[in-house]
Amino acid sequence: SAVISQKPSRDICQRGTSLTIQCQVDSQVTMMFWYRQQPGQSLTLIATANQGSEATYESGFVIDKFPISRPNLTFSTLTVSNMSPEDSSIYLCSVAGQGVGTQYFGPGTRLLVL
Amino acid sequence: AQRVTQPEKLLSVFKGAPVELKCNYSYSGSPELFWYVQYSRQRLQLLLRHISRESIKGFTADLNKGETSFHLKKPFAQEEDSAMYYCALRGTGGYSTLTFGKGTMLLVSP
């Protein structure tokens, strides 16, 4: 299994600002994923981030709003840009584990935009 | 497009009672289904996969392609089973991307 940490664990931000969320893994992994979980909703995949290539965004998510960096095999960042109250959510980082469909999740970053 | 539906937001049972958490899916190909669980103040983790045909913590789930269901069952619920349960379907393409249902909160009372 992989141990994943995220920073910050929570934050309160003003609308129009940006927040960068960090995800650190204790082992080298090829595939990392970023999810959003809005209040009362399920986890929605934002993008898949592979080291050395551009992130692949899911329908409804764009790079200008959610730029992602993946500088090495143990680290990634997700930036939530020009935030609005609708961006208030839990943001989760995960990595692919052994076994198809297996993912290990970080503890999440709880974001509140005022 | 694939979709996962968990019709119950909350399921409340007494300790020792049977539990069935419902999951239905919509998918055009051959599905791969999973159950993930999140206990209070813990992170989301894999509970079981249909391809493994395993029983984890007394839970089992059978893929029923005719009914497009993957219900999670346990014959005798325990208080420590109280958690949020998410059904997930593996997407198409070359990645291990997952589509999650909205989750069902299971509360097991003494």
PDB file of C-alpha atoms in Angstrom:
ATOM      1  CA  SER A   1       0.000   0.000   0.000  1.00  0.00           C
ATOM      2  CA  ALA A   2       0.973   3.654  -0.320  1.00  0.00           C
ATOM      3  CA  VAL A   3       0.860   6.330   2.357  1.00  0.00           C
ATOM      4  CA  ILE A   4      -0.386   9.654   1.054  1.00  0.00           C
ATOM      5  CA  SER A   5      -0.319  13.012   2.753  1.00  0.00           C
ATOM      6  CA  GLN A   6      -1.990  16.234   1.663  1.00  0.00           C
ATOM      7  CA  LYS A   7      -1.385  19.840   2.569  1.00  0.00           C
ATOM      8  CA  PRO A   8      -3.207  21.827   3.710  1.00  0.00           C
ATOM      9  CA  SER A   9      -5.734  19.662   5.493  1.00  0.00           C
ATOM     10  CA  ARG A  10      -8.231  22.502   5.368  1.00  0.00           C
ATOM     11  CA  ASP A  11      -8.417  26.146   4.404  1.00  0.00           C
ATOM     12  CA  ILE A  12     -10.807  29.051   4.218  1.00  0.00           C
ATOM     13  CA  CYS A  13     -10.253  31.301   1.214  1.00  0.00           C
ATOM     14  CA  GLN A  14     -11.699  34.441  -0.269  1.00  0.00           C
ATOM     15  CA  ARG A  15     -13.349  34.353  -3.652  1.00  0.00           C
ATOM     16  CA  GLY A  16     -11.088  35.290  -6.538  1.00  0.00           C
ATOM     17  CA  THR A  17      -7.974  33.860  -4.906  1.00  0.00           C
ATOM     18  CA  SER A  18      -6.153  30.609  -5.696  1.00  0.00           C
ATOM     19  CA  LEU A  19      -5.094  27.717  -3.512  1.00  0.00           C
ATOM     20  CA  THR A  20      -2.483  25.080  -4.253  1.00  0.00           C
ATOM     21  CA  ILE A  21      -2.942  21.662  -2.680  1.00  0.00           C
ATOM     22  CA  GLN A  22       0.041  19.382  -2.304  1.00  0.00           C
ATOM     23  CA  CYS A  23       0.015  15.596  -2.441  1.00  0.00           C
ATOM     24  CA  GLN A  24       3.016  13.565  -1.275  1.00  0.00           C
ATOM     25  CA  VAL A  25       3.362   9.785  -1.616  1.00  0.00           C
ATOM     26  CA  ASP A  26       5.818   7.624   0.283  1.00  0.00           C
ATOM     27  CA  SER A  27       6.703   5.572  -2.794  1.00  0.00           C
ATOM     28  CA  GLN A  28       7.127   6.129  -6.492  1.00  0.00           C
ATOM     29  CA  VAL A  29       3.891   5.827  -8.414  1.00  0.00           C
ATOM     30  CA  THR A  30       3.077   6.322 -12.042  1.00  0.00           C
ATOM     31  CA  MET A  31      -0.542   7.390 -11.875  1.00  0.00           C
ATOM     32  CA  MET A  32      -2.000   9.964  -9.521  1.00  0.00           C
ATOM     33  CA  PHE A  33      -5.565  11.184  -9.463  1.00  0.00           C
ATOM     34  CA  TRP A  34      -7.311  14.276  -8.192  1.00  0.00           C
ATOM     35  CA  TYR A  35     -10.932  14.119  -7.079  1.00  0.00           C
ATOM     36  CA  ARG A  36     -13.480  16.597  -5.838  1.00  0.00           C
ATOM     37  CA  GLN A  37     -16.222  15.741  -3.393  1.00  0.00           C
ATOM     38  CA  GLN A  38     -18.791  18.476  -3.079  1.00  0.00           C
ATOM     39  CA  PRO A  39     -21.147  18.507  -0.088  1.00  0.00           C
ATOM     40  CA  GLY A  40     -23.592  15.629  -0.323  1.00  0.00           C
ATOM     41  CA  GLN A  41     -22.133  14.446  -3.590  1.00  0.00           C
ATOM     42  CA  SER A  42     -19.938  11.612  -4.709  1.00  0.00           C
ATOM     43  CA  LEU A  43     -16.284  11.724  -5.612  1.00  0.00           C
ATOM     44  CA  THR A  44     -15.786  13.211  -9.057  1.00  0.00           C
ATOM     45  CA  LEU A  45     -12.531  12.715 -10.901  1.00  0.00           C
ATOM     46  CA  ILE A  46     -10.938  15.991 -11.911  1.00  0.00           C
ATOM     47  CA  ALA A  47      -7.863  14.712 -13.702  1.00  0.00           C
ATOM     48  CA  THR A  48      -5.267  11.988 -13.981  1.00  0.00           C
ATOM     49  CA  ALA A  49      -1.661  13.100 -13.581  1.00  0.00           C
ATOM     50  CA  ASN A  50       1.207  11.032 -14.915  1.00  0.00           C
ATOM     51  CA  GLN A  51       4.778  12.100 -14.368  1.00  0.00           C
ATOM     52  CA  GLY A  52       6.366  13.629 -17.425  1.00  0.00           C
ATOM     53  CA  SER A  53       3.171  14.338 -19.314  1.00  0.00           C
ATOM     54  CA  GLU A  54       0.281  16.759 -19.257  1.00  0.00           C
ATOM     55  CA  ALA A  55      -2.575  15.905 -16.952  1.00  0.00           C
ATOM     56  CA  THR A  56      -5.682  14.416 -18.533  1.00  0.00           C
ATOM     57  CA  TYR A  57      -8.798  16.274 -17.486  1.00  0.00           C
ATOM     58  CA  GLU A  58     -12.282  14.846 -17.239  1.00  0.00           C
ATOM     59  CA  SER A  59     -15.275  16.433 -18.882  1.00  0.00           C
ATOM     60  CA  GLY A  60     -16.239  19.615 -17.092  1.00  0.00           C
ATOM     61  CA  PHE A  61     -12.779  20.376 -15.764  1.00  0.00           C
ATOM     62  CA  VAL A  62     -10.212  22.564 -17.503  1.00  0.00           C
ATOM     63  CA  ILE A  63      -6.540  23.238 -16.994  1.00  0.00           C
ATOM     64  CA  ASP A  64      -7.005  26.974 -16.561  1.00  0.00           C
ATOM     65  CA  LYS A  65      -9.214  26.395 -13.541  1.00  0.00           C
ATOM     66  CA  PHE A  66      -7.399  23.382 -12.086  1.00  0.00           C
ATOM     67  CA  PRO A  67      -3.754  23.425 -13.161  1.00  0.00           C
ATOM     68  CA  ILE A  68      -1.842  20.358 -12.044  1.00  0.00           C
ATOM     69  CA  SER A  69       1.853  19.749 -11.691  1.00  0.00           C
ATOM     70  CA  ARG A  70       3.564  16.377 -11.465  1.00  0.00           C
ATOM     71  CA  PRO A  71       7.288  17.074 -11.176  1.00  0.00           C
ATOM     72  CA  ASN A  72       8.304  13.603  -9.999  1.00  0.00           C
ATOM     73  CA  LEU A  73       6.972  10.170  -9.118  1.00  0.00           C
ATOM     74  CA  THR A  74       6.131  11.022  -5.495  1.00  0.00           C
ATOM     75  CA  PHE A  75       4.571  14.470  -5.659  1.00  0.00           C
ATOM     76  CA  SER A  76       1.785  16.429  -7.316  1.00  0.00           C
ATOM     77  CA  THR A  77      -0.045  19.694  -6.832  1.00  0.00           C
ATOM     78  CA  LEU A  78      -3.528  20.816  -7.745  1.00  0.00           C
ATOM     79  CA  THR A  79      -4.330  24.511  -7.886  1.00  0.00           C
ATOM     80  CA  VAL A  80      -7.883  25.752  -7.596  1.00  0.00           C
ATOM     81  CA  SER A  81      -7.802  29.069  -9.430  1.00  0.00           C
ATOM     82  CA  ASN A  82      -9.997  32.154  -9.183  1.00  0.00           C
ATOM     83  CA  MET A  83     -12.107  30.472  -6.546  1.00  0.00           C
ATOM     84  CA  SER A  84     -15.816  30.941  -6.034  1.00  0.00           C
ATOM     85  CA  PRO A  85     -18.085  29.559  -3.299  1.00  0.00           C
ATOM     86  CA  GLU A  86     -19.018  26.724  -5.688  1.00  0.00           C
ATOM     87  CA  ASP A  87     -15.458  25.437  -5.341  1.00  0.00           C
ATOM     88  CA  SER A  88     -16.061  24.699  -1.674  1.00  0.00           C
ATOM     89  CA  SER A  89     -15.403  21.017  -1.499  1.00  0.00           C
ATOM     90  CA  ILE A  90     -13.117  18.269  -0.306  1.00  0.00           C
ATOM     91  CA  TYR A  91     -10.253  17.654  -2.696  1.00  0.00           C
ATOM     92  CA  LEU A  92      -8.698  14.209  -2.659  1.00  0.00           C
ATOM     93  CA  CYS A  93      -5.488  12.886  -4.081  1.00  0.00           C
ATOM     94  CA  SER A  94      -5.130   9.194  -4.857  1.00  0.00           C
ATOM     95  CA  VAL A  95      -2.666   6.838  -6.486  1.00  0.00           C
ATOM     96  CA  ALA A  96      -3.155   3.638  -8.400  1.00  0.00           C
ATOM     97  CA  GLY A  97      -2.318   0.534  -6.424  1.00  0.00           C
ATOM     98  CA  GLN A  98      -1.656  -3.031  -7.380  1.00  0.00           C
ATOM     99  CA  GLY A  99      -4.726  -4.576  -8.848  1.00  0.00           C
ATOM    100  CA  VAL A 100      -6.988  -3.053 -11.438  1.00  0.00           C
ATOM    101  CA  GLY A 101      -9.184  -0.362  -9.961  1.00  0.00           C
ATOM    102  CA  THR A 102      -7.328  -0.273  -6.678  1.00  0.00           C
ATOM    103  CA  GLN A 103      -6.581   3.213  -5.451  1.00  0.00           C
ATOM    104  CA  TYR A 104      -5.098   4.565  -2.254  1.00  0.00           C
ATOM    105  CA  PHE A 105      -6.484   7.860  -1.079  1.00  0.00           C
ATOM    106  CA  GLY A 106      -5.070  10.773   0.812  1.00  0.00           C
ATOM    107  CA  PRO A 107      -6.876  12.297   3.780  1.00  0.00           C
ATOM    108  CA  GLY A 108      -8.325  15.101   1.687  1.00  0.00           C
ATOM    109  CA  THR A 109      -8.205  18.888   1.774  1.00  0.00           C
ATOM    110  CA  ARG A 110     -11.351  20.594   2.983  1.00  0.00           C
ATOM    111  CA  LEU A 111     -11.788  23.924   1.223  1.00  0.00           C
ATOM    112  CA  LEU A 112     -14.300  26.630   2.084  1.00  0.00           C
ATOM    113  CA  VAL A 113     -14.568  29.638  -0.206  1.00  0.00           C
ATOM    114  CA  LEU A 114     -16.290  32.710   1.159  1.00  0.00           C
TER     115      LEU A 114
ATOM    116  CA  ALA B   1     -21.251   6.847 -20.255  1.00  0.00           C
ATOM    117  CA  GLN B   2     -20.998   4.857 -17.081  1.00  0.00           C
ATOM    118  CA  ARG B   3     -23.041   5.565 -14.019  1.00  0.00           C
ATOM    119  CA  VAL B   4     -23.229   4.140 -10.518  1.00  0.00           C
ATOM    120  CA  THR B   5     -26.379   4.502  -8.452  1.00  0.00           C
ATOM    121  CA  GLN B   6     -26.677   3.940  -4.736  1.00  0.00           C
ATOM    122  CA  PRO B   7     -30.337   4.544  -3.971  1.00  0.00           C
ATOM    123  CA  GLU B   8     -30.023   4.824  -0.209  1.00  0.00           C
ATOM    124  CA  LYS B   9     -28.268   7.735   1.448  1.00  0.00           C
ATOM    125  CA  LEU B  10     -28.641   6.168   4.873  1.00  0.00           C
ATOM    126  CA  LEU B  11     -29.183   2.634   6.076  1.00  0.00           C
ATOM    127  CA  SER B  12     -29.763   2.094   9.769  1.00  0.00           C
ATOM    128  CA  VAL B  13     -29.818  -1.401  11.289  1.00  0.00           C
ATOM    129  CA  PHE B  14     -29.386  -3.036  14.664  1.00  0.00           C
ATOM    130  CA  LYS B  15     -26.364  -5.072  15.594  1.00  0.00           C
ATOM    131  CA  GLY B  16     -26.719  -8.656  14.408  1.00  0.00           C
ATOM    132  CA  ALA B  17     -29.182  -7.799  11.663  1.00  0.00           C
ATOM    133  CA  PRO B  18     -28.438  -8.566   8.001  1.00  0.00           C
ATOM    134  CA  VAL B  19     -27.215  -5.734   5.838  1.00  0.00           C
ATOM    135  CA  GLU B  20     -27.580  -5.108   2.123  1.00  0.00           C
ATOM    136  CA  LEU B  21     -26.205  -1.972   0.557  1.00  0.00           C
ATOM    137  CA  LYS B  22     -27.560  -1.553  -2.926  1.00  0.00           C
ATOM    138  CA  CYS B  23     -25.566  -0.597  -5.980  1.00  0.00           C
ATOM    139  CA  ASN B  24     -26.749  -0.483  -9.574  1.00  0.00           C
ATOM    140  CA  TYR B  25     -24.676   0.483 -12.538  1.00  0.00           C
ATOM    141  CA  SER B  26     -24.979   1.505 -16.138  1.00  0.00           C
ATOM    142  CA  TYR B  27     -22.175   0.474 -18.427  1.00  0.00           C
ATOM    143  CA  SER B  28     -21.971  -0.682 -22.004  1.00  0.00           C
ATOM    144  CA  GLY B  29     -19.008  -3.025 -21.688  1.00  0.00           C
ATOM    145  CA  SER B  30     -17.882  -5.689 -19.256  1.00  0.00           C
ATOM    146  CA  PRO B  31     -17.852  -3.998 -15.861  1.00  0.00           C
ATOM    147  CA  GLU B  32     -15.371  -4.096 -13.038  1.00  0.00           C
ATOM    148  CA  LEU B  33     -17.000  -3.201  -9.743  1.00  0.00           C
ATOM    149  CA  PHE B  34     -15.614  -2.250  -6.377  1.00  0.00           C
ATOM    150  CA  TRP B  35     -16.734  -1.270  -2.921  1.00  0.00           C
ATOM    151  CA  TYR B  36     -14.819   1.411  -1.055  1.00  0.00           C
ATOM    152  CA  VAL B  37     -15.396   2.302   2.604  1.00  0.00           C
ATOM    153  CA  GLN B  38     -14.664   5.341   4.725  1.00  0.00           C
ATOM    154  CA  TYR B  39     -14.785   4.920   8.483  1.00  0.00           C
ATOM    155  CA  SER B  40     -15.178   7.936  10.715  1.00  0.00           C
ATOM    156  CA  ARG B  41     -12.072  10.139  10.609  1.00  0.00           C
ATOM    157  CA  GLN B  42     -10.270   7.747   8.314  1.00  0.00           C
ATOM    158  CA  ARG B  43      -9.484   7.950   4.658  1.00  0.00           C
ATOM    159  CA  LEU B  44     -11.310   6.184   1.887  1.00  0.00           C
ATOM    160  CA  GLN B  45     -10.075   2.637   1.342  1.00  0.00           C
ATOM    161  CA  LEU B  46     -10.823  -0.349  -0.835  1.00  0.00           C
ATOM    162  CA  LEU B  47     -13.112  -2.930   0.757  1.00  0.00           C
ATOM    163  CA  LEU B  48     -13.453  -5.502  -1.985  1.00  0.00           C
ATOM    164  CA  ARG B  49     -13.388  -6.135  -5.712  1.00  0.00           C
ATOM    165  CA  HIS B  50     -15.814  -8.308  -7.612  1.00  0.00           C
ATOM    166  CA  ILE B  51     -13.065 -10.000  -9.603  1.00  0.00           C
ATOM    167  CA  SER B  52     -11.499 -11.288  -6.407  1.00  0.00           C
ATOM    168  CA  ARG B  53     -14.686 -12.969  -5.238  1.00  0.00           C
ATOM    169  CA  GLU B  54     -13.497 -12.399  -1.713  1.00  0.00           C
ATOM    170  CA  SER B  55     -15.125 -11.870   1.637  1.00  0.00           C
ATOM    171  CA  ILE B  56     -13.692  -8.982   3.613  1.00  0.00           C
ATOM    172  CA  LYS B  57     -14.764  -8.314   7.202  1.00  0.00           C
ATOM    173  CA  GLY B  58     -17.708 -10.604   6.538  1.00  0.00           C
ATOM    174  CA  PHE B  59     -18.891  -8.583   3.533  1.00  0.00           C
ATOM    175  CA  THR B  60     -19.513 -10.100   0.131  1.00  0.00           C
ATOM    176  CA  ALA B  61     -20.753  -8.687  -3.138  1.00  0.00           C
ATOM    177  CA  ASP B  62     -21.897 -10.537  -6.236  1.00  0.00           C
ATOM    178  CA  LEU B  63     -21.976  -9.002  -9.653  1.00  0.00           C
ATOM    179  CA  ASN B  64     -25.361  -9.597 -11.294  1.00  0.00           C
ATOM    180  CA  LYS B  65     -25.040  -8.608 -14.917  1.00  0.00           C
ATOM    181  CA  GLY B  66     -28.685  -9.327 -15.649  1.00  0.00           C
ATOM    182  CA  GLU B  67     -29.835  -6.867 -13.021  1.00  0.00           C
ATOM    183  CA  THR B  68     -26.744  -4.646 -13.422  1.00  0.00           C
ATOM    184  CA  SER B  69     -26.244  -4.735  -9.688  1.00  0.00           C
ATOM    185  CA  PHE B  70     -23.396  -5.200  -7.242  1.00  0.00           C
ATOM    186  CA  HIS B  71     -25.038  -5.190  -3.839  1.00  0.00           C
ATOM    187  CA  LEU B  72     -22.900  -5.428  -0.714  1.00  0.00           C
ATOM    188  CA  LYS B  73     -24.094  -7.895   1.898  1.00  0.00           C
ATOM    189  CA  LYS B  74     -23.263  -9.003   5.388  1.00  0.00           C
ATOM    190  CA  PRO B  75     -25.342 -11.529   7.340  1.00  0.00           C
ATOM    191  CA  PHE B  76     -24.747 -10.052  10.794  1.00  0.00           C
ATOM    192  CA  ALA B  77     -23.883  -6.377  11.119  1.00  0.00           C
ATOM    193  CA  GLN B  78     -21.456  -5.161  13.763  1.00  0.00           C
ATOM    194  CA  GLU B  79     -21.210  -1.698  15.280  1.00  0.00           C
ATOM    195  CA  GLU B  80     -17.749  -1.267  13.790  1.00  0.00           C
ATOM    196  CA  ASP B  81     -19.278  -1.617  10.332  1.00  0.00           C
ATOM    197  CA  SER B  82     -20.756   1.860  10.687  1.00  0.00           C
ATOM    198  CA  ALA B  83     -19.188   3.862   7.871  1.00  0.00           C
ATOM    199  CA  MET B  84     -19.764   5.450   4.498  1.00  0.00           C
ATOM    200  CA  TYR B  85     -19.769   2.911   1.680  1.00  0.00           C
ATOM    201  CA  TYR B  86     -19.140   3.798  -1.949  1.00  0.00           C
ATOM    202  CA  CYS B  87     -19.730   1.569  -4.939  1.00  0.00           C
ATOM    203  CA  ALA B  88     -17.376   2.213  -7.839  1.00  0.00           C
ATOM    204  CA  LEU B  89     -17.037   1.124 -11.443  1.00  0.00           C
ATOM    205  CA  ARG B  90     -13.822   1.072 -13.411  1.00  0.00           C
ATOM    206  CA  GLY B  91     -13.974   3.300 -16.438  1.00  0.00           C
ATOM    207  CA  THR B  92     -12.976   2.612 -19.993  1.00  0.00           C
ATOM    208  CA  GLY B  93      -9.644   3.459 -21.458  1.00  0.00           C
ATOM    209  CA  GLY B  94      -6.198   2.627 -20.287  1.00  0.00           C
ATOM    210  CA  TYR B  95      -6.356   4.125 -16.823  1.00  0.00           C
ATOM    211  CA  SER B  96      -7.594   2.777 -13.533  1.00  0.00           C
ATOM    212  CA  THR B  97     -10.095   5.597 -13.297  1.00  0.00           C
ATOM    213  CA  LEU B  98     -13.155   4.994 -11.193  1.00  0.00           C
ATOM    214  CA  THR B  99     -16.714   6.269 -11.286  1.00  0.00           C
ATOM    215  CA  PHE B 100     -18.197   6.436  -7.797  1.00  0.00           C
ATOM    216  CA  GLY B 101     -21.732   6.326  -6.540  1.00  0.00           C
ATOM    217  CA  LYS B 102     -22.938   8.917  -4.059  1.00  0.00           C
ATOM    218  CA  GLY B 103     -22.413   6.604  -1.155  1.00  0.00           C
ATOM    219  CA  THR B 104     -24.554   5.051   1.545  1.00  0.00           C
ATOM    220  CA  MET B 105     -24.047   5.760   5.219  1.00  0.00           C
ATOM    221  CA  LEU B 106     -24.449   2.583   7.245  1.00  0.00           C
ATOM    222  CA  LEU B 107     -25.302   3.043  10.914  1.00  0.00           C
ATOM    223  CA  VAL B 108     -25.287  -0.039  13.104  1.00  0.00           C
ATOM    224  CA  SER B 109     -26.908   0.505  16.488  1.00  0.00           C
ATOM    225  CA  PRO B 110     -26.325  -1.648  19.567  1.00  0.00           C
TER     226      PRO B 110
END
